[in-house]
Short mmCIF file of C-alpha atoms in Angstrom, two decimals:
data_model
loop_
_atom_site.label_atom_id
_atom_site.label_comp_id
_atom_site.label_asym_id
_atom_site.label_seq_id
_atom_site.Cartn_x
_atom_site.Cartn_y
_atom_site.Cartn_z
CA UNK U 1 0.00 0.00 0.00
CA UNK U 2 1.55 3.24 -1.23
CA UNK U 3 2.12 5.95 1.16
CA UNK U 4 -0.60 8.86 2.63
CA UNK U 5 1.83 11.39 1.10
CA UNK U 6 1.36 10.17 -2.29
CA UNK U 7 -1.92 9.64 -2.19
CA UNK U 8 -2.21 13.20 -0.80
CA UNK U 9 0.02 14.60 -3.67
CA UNK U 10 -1.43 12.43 -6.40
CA UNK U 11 -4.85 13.54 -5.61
CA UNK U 12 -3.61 17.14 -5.83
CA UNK U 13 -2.83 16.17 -9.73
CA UNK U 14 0.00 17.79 -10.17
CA UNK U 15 0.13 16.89 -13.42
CA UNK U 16 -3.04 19.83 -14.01
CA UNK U 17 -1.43 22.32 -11.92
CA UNK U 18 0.25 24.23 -14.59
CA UNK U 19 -3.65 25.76 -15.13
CA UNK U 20 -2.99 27.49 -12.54
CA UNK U 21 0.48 28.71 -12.69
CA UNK U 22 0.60 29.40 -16.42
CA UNK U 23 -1.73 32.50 -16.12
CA UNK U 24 -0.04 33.97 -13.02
CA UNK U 25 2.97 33.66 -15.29
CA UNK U 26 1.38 35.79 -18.47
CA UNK U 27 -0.22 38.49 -16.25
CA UNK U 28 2.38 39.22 -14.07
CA UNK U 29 4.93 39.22 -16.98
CA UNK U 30 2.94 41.26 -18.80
CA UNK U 31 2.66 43.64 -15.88
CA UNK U 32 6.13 43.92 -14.98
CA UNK U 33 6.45 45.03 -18.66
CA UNK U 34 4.67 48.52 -17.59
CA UNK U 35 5.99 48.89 -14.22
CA UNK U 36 7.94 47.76 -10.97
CA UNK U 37 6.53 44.05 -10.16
CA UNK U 38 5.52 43.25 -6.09
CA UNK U 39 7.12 40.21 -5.27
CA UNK U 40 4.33 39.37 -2.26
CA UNK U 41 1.24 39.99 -4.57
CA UNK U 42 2.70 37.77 -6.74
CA UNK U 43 3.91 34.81 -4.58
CA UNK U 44 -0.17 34.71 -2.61
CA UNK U 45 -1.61 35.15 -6.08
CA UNK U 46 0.74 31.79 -7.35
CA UNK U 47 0.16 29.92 -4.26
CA UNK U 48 -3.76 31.09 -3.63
CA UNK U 49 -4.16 30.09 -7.65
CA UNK U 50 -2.44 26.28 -7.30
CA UNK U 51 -4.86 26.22 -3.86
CA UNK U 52 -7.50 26.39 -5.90
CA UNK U 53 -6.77 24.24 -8.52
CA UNK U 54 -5.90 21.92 -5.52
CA UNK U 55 -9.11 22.32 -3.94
CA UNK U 56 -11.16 21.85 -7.21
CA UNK U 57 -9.18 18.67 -7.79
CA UNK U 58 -9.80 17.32 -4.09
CA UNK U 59 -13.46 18.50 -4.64
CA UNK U 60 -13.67 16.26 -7.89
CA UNK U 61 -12.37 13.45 -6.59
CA UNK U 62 -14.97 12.96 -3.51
CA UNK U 63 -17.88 14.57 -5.83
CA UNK U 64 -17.36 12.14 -8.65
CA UNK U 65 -17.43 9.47 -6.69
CA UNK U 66 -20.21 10.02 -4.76
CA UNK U 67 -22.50 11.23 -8.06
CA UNK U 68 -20.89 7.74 -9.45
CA UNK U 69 -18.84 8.90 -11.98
CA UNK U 70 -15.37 6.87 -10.66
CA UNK U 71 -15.82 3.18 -10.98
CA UNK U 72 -13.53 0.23 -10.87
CA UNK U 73 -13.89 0.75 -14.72
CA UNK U 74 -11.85 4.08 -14.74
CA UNK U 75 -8.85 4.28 -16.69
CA UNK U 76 -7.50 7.54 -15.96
CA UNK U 77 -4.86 8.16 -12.86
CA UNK U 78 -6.01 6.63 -9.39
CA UNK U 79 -8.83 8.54 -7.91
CA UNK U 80 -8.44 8.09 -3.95
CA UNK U 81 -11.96 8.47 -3.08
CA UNK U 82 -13.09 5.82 -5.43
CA UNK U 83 -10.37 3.72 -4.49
CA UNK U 84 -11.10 3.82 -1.11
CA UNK U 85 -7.61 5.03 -0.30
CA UNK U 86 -9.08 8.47 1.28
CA UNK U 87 -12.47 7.84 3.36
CA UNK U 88 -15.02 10.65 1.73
CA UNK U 89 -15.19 12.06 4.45
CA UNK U 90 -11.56 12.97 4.74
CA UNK U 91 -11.43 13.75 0.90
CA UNK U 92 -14.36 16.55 1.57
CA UNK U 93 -12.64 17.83 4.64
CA UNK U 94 -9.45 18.56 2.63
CA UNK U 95 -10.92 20.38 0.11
CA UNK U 96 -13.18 22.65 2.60
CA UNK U 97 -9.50 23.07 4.65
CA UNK U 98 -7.63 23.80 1.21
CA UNK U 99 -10.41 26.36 -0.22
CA UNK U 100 -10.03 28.06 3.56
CA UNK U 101 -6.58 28.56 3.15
CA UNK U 102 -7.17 30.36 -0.55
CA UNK U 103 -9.62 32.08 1.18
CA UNK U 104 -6.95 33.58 3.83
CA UNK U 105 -4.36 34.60 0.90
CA UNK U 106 -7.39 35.84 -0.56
CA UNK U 107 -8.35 38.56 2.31
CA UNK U 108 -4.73 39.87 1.68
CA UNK U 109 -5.47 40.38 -2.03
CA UNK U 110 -8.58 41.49 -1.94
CA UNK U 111 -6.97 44.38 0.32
CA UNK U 112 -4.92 44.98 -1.83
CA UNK U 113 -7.54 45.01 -4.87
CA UNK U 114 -10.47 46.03 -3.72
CA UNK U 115 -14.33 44.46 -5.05
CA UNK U 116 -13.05 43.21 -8.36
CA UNK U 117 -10.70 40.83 -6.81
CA UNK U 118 -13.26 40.15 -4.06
CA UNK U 119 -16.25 39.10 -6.91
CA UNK U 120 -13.18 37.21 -8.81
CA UNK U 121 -12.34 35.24 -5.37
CA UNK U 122 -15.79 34.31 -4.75
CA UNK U 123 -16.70 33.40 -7.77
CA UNK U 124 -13.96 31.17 -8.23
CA UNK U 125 -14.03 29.04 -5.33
CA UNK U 126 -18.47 29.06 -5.47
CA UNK U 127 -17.50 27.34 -9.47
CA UNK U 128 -14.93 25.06 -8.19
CA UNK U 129 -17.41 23.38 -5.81
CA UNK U 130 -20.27 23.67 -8.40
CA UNK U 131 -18.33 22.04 -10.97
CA UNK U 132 -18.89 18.69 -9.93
CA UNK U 133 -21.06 19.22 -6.91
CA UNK U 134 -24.86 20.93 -6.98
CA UNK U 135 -28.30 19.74 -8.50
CA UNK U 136 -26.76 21.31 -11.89
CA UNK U 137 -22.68 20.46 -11.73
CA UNK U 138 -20.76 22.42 -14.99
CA UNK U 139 -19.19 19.50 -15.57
CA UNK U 140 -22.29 17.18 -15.66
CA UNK U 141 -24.24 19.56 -18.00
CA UNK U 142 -21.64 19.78 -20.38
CA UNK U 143 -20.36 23.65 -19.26
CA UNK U 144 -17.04 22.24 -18.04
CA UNK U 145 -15.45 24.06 -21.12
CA UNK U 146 -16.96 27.00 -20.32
CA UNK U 147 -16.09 27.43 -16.56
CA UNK U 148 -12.31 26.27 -17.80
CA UNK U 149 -11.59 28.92 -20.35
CA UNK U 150 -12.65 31.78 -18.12
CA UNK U 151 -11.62 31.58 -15.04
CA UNK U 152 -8.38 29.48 -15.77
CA UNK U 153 -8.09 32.35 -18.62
CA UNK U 154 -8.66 35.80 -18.82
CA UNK U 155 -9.87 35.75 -15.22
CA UNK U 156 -6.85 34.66 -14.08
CA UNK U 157 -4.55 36.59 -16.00
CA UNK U 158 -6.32 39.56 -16.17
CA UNK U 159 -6.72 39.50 -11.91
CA UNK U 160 -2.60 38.99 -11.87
CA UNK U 161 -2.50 41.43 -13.48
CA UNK U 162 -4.80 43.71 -11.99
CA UNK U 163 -3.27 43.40 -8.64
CA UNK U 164 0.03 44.26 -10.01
CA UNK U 165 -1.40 47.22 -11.71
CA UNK U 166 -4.99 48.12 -10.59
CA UNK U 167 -5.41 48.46 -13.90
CA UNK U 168 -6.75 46.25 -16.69
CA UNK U 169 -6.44 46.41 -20.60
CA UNK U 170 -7.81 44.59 -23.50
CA UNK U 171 -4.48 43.12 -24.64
CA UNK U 172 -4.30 41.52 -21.27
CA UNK U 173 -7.76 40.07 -21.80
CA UNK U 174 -6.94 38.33 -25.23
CA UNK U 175 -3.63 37.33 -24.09
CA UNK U 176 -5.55 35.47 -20.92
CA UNK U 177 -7.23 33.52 -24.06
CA UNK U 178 -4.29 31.44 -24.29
CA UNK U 179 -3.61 29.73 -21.01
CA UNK U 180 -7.63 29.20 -21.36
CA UNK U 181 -7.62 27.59 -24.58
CA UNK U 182 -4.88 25.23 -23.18
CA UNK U 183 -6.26 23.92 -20.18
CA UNK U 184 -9.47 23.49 -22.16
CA UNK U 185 -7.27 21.28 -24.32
CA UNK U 186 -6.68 19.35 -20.53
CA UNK U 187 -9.77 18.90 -20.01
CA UNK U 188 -11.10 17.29 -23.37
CA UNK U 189 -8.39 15.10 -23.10
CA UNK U 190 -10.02 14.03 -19.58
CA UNK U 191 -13.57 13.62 -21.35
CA UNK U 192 -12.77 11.82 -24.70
CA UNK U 193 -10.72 9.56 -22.49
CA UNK U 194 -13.53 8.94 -19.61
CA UNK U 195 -16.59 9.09 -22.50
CA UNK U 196 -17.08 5.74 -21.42
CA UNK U 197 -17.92 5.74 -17.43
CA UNK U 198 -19.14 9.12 -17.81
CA UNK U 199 -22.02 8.47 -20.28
CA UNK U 200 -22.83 5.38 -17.78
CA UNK U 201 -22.32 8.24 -14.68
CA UNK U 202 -25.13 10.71 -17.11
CA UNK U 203 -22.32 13.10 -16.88
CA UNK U 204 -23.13 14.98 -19.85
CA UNK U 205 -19.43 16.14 -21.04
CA UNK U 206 -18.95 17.56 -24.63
CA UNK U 207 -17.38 14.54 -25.50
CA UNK U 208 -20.16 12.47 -24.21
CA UNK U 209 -22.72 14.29 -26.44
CA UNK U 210 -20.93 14.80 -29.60
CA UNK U 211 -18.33 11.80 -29.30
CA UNK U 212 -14.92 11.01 -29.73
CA UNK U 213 -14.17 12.87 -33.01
CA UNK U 214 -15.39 16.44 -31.33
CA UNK U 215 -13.09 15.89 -28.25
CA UNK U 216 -10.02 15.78 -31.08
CA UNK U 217 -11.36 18.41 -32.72
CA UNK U 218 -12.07 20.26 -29.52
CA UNK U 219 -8.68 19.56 -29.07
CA UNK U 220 -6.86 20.76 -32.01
CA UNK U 221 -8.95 23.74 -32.05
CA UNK U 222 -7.92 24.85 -28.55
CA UNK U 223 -4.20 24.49 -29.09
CA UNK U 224 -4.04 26.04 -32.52
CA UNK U 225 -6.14 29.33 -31.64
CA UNK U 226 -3.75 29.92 -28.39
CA UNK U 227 -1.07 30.15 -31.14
CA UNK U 228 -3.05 32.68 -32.92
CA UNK U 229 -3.36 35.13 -29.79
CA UNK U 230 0.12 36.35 -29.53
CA UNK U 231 0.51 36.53 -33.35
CA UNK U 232 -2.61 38.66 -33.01
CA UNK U 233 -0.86 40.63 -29.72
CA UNK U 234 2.14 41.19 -31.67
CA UNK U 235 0.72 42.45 -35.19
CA UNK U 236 -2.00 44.86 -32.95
CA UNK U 237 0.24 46.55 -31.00
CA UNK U 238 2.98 46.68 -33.49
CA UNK U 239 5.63 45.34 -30.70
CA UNK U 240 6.49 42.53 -28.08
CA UNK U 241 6.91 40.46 -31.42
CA UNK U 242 9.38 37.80 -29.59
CA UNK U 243 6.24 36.57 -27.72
CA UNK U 244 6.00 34.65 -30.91
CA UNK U 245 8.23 32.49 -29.53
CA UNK U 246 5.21 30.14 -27.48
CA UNK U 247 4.53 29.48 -31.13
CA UNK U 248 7.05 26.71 -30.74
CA UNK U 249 4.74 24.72 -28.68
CA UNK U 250 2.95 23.84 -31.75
CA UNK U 251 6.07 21.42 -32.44
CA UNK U 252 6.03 20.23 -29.13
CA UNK U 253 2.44 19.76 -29.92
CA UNK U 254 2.47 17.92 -32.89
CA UNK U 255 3.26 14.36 -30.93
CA UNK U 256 -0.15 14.21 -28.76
CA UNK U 257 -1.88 15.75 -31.61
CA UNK U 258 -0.72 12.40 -33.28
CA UNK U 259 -1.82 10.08 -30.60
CA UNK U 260 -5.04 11.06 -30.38
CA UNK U 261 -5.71 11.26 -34.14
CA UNK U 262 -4.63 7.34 -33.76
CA UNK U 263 -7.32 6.92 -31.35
CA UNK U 264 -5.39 5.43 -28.70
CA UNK U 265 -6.31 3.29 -25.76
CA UNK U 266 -7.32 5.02 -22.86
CA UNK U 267 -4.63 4.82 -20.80
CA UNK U 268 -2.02 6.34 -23.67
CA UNK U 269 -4.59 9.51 -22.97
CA UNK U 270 -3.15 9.77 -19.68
CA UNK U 271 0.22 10.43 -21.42
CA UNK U 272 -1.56 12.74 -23.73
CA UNK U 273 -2.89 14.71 -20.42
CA UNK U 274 0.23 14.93 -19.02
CA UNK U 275 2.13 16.59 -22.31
CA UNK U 276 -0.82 18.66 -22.54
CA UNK U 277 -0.29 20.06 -19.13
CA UNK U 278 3.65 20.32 -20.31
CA UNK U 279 2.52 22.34 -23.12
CA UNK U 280 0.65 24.68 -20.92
CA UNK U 281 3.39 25.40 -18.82
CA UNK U 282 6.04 25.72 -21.71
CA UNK U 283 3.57 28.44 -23.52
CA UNK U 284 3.12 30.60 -20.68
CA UNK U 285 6.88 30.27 -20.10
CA UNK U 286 7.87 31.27 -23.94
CA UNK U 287 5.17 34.15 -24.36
CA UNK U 288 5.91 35.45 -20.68
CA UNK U 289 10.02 35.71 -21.35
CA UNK U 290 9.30 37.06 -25.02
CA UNK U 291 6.81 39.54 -23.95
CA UNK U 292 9.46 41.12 -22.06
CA UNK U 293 12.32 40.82 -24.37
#
């Protein structure tokens, strides 16, 4: 029997977690472009971001199981709840405890940016729960997507950068498109892989109501159009042209794209999920150090 510790960490996913660091990582790159960066904003707006990602991981994995949606028949990484590894209980308690302690570093950045962050704060954690949990769960009704590209998008970048700046600005808004589009690109991977269990759960996912084909189109789509935003950036504001260089993730892209078009087994999508988390992190990396070259 493996360890508490890494069931602990492997229910944390850290394998999604660059969702939440990749948009820290645009806005506050792109805010440290017009002016002096604060060091302490930034760290409790990384660590409060990965707390919620946490949090809406932990909440997944006790939610799904109780709605049904983890089975034996699962293929994707071990869900503790399910496997009985982490009593339901305990699984529900950490996520209350971890969304508390976003809550905390949220007080400090809230003072710091007044009602927007505030409304961003609580509507962040109040979708994180309701995304599996609720008579009308986002990701039951087929509005994962939706949730995904917003908040882990240009909510998140634009509120980095916002409490760099108290200031906001359309470029940061499109540029916030990107880390959105890519942990959409996550997430399909997660539903084309699971359309299985979840159409015996009823969880209504895309991929569950439009099949197999969508999710890789869904897919494609996602990564190729967060290449287009800092092309678009670039040729807009006539400058900050080397963030062109997170257009190399489309090579790094180009293997997983391949996999799925092969329609794989189900547990070669767990690889898929993985580089597609890689690719996240890489982008926001590439665009954040060119945007300031």
């Amino acid at each position: 029997m493996q360890s508490k510790l890494k069931t602990w960490i492997q229910s944390a996913r850290p394998k999604t977690l660059p969702a939440a660091v990749g948009p820290v990582l645009i806005g506050s790159a792109m805010a440290f472009s017009d002016g002096p960066l604060n060091i302490g904003v930034l760290l409790a707006t990384l660590l409060a971001a990965v707390l919620i990602q946490i949090g809406t991981n932990f909440a997944n994995d006790y939610y799904d199981f109780v709605k049904g949606a983890d089975t034996t028949d699962r293929v994707g990484p071990v869900r503790a709840t399910q496997s009985g590894l982490v009593k339901p209980a305990q699984m529900k308690k950490a996520f209350i405890i971890t969304f508390g302690l976003a809550v905390l570093l949220g007080a400090y950045l809230v003072w710091r940016g007044g009602l927007p962050i505030l409304i961003i704060g609580v509507a962040s954690v109040v979708c994180a729960v309701l995304y599996t949990a609720g008579p009308f769960p986002l990701a039951y009704v087929g509005l994962g997507e939706v949730f995904v590209v917003v908040f882990f998008g240009p909510v998140a970048t634009g509120g980095t950068y916002y409490l760099q700046t108290l200031s906001i600005n359309a470029d940061i808004i499109i540029a916030g498109l990107a880390p959105g589009l890519l942990s959409t690109a996550i997430l399909a991977v997660n539903n084309f892989r699971d359309i299985k269990t979840d159409k015996i759960a009823g969880k209504k996912t895309l991929a569950v109501r439009f099949g197999y084909n969508f999710g890789v189109a869904e897919y494609i789509s996602c990564i190729v159009v967060a290449c287009l935003v800092p092309l678009y950036l670039s040729i807009s504001s006539r400058s900050h042209y080397f963030c062109n260089l997170s257009l190399l993730t489309l090579v790094i892209a180009v293997g997983p794209i391949k996999t799925i078009l092969s329609k794989p087994d189900p547990e070669t999508l767990n690889n898929v999920l993985a580089q597609t988390g890689k690719l996240l992190l890489i982008y926001s990396v590439l665009f954040s150090a060119g945007w300031l070259l």
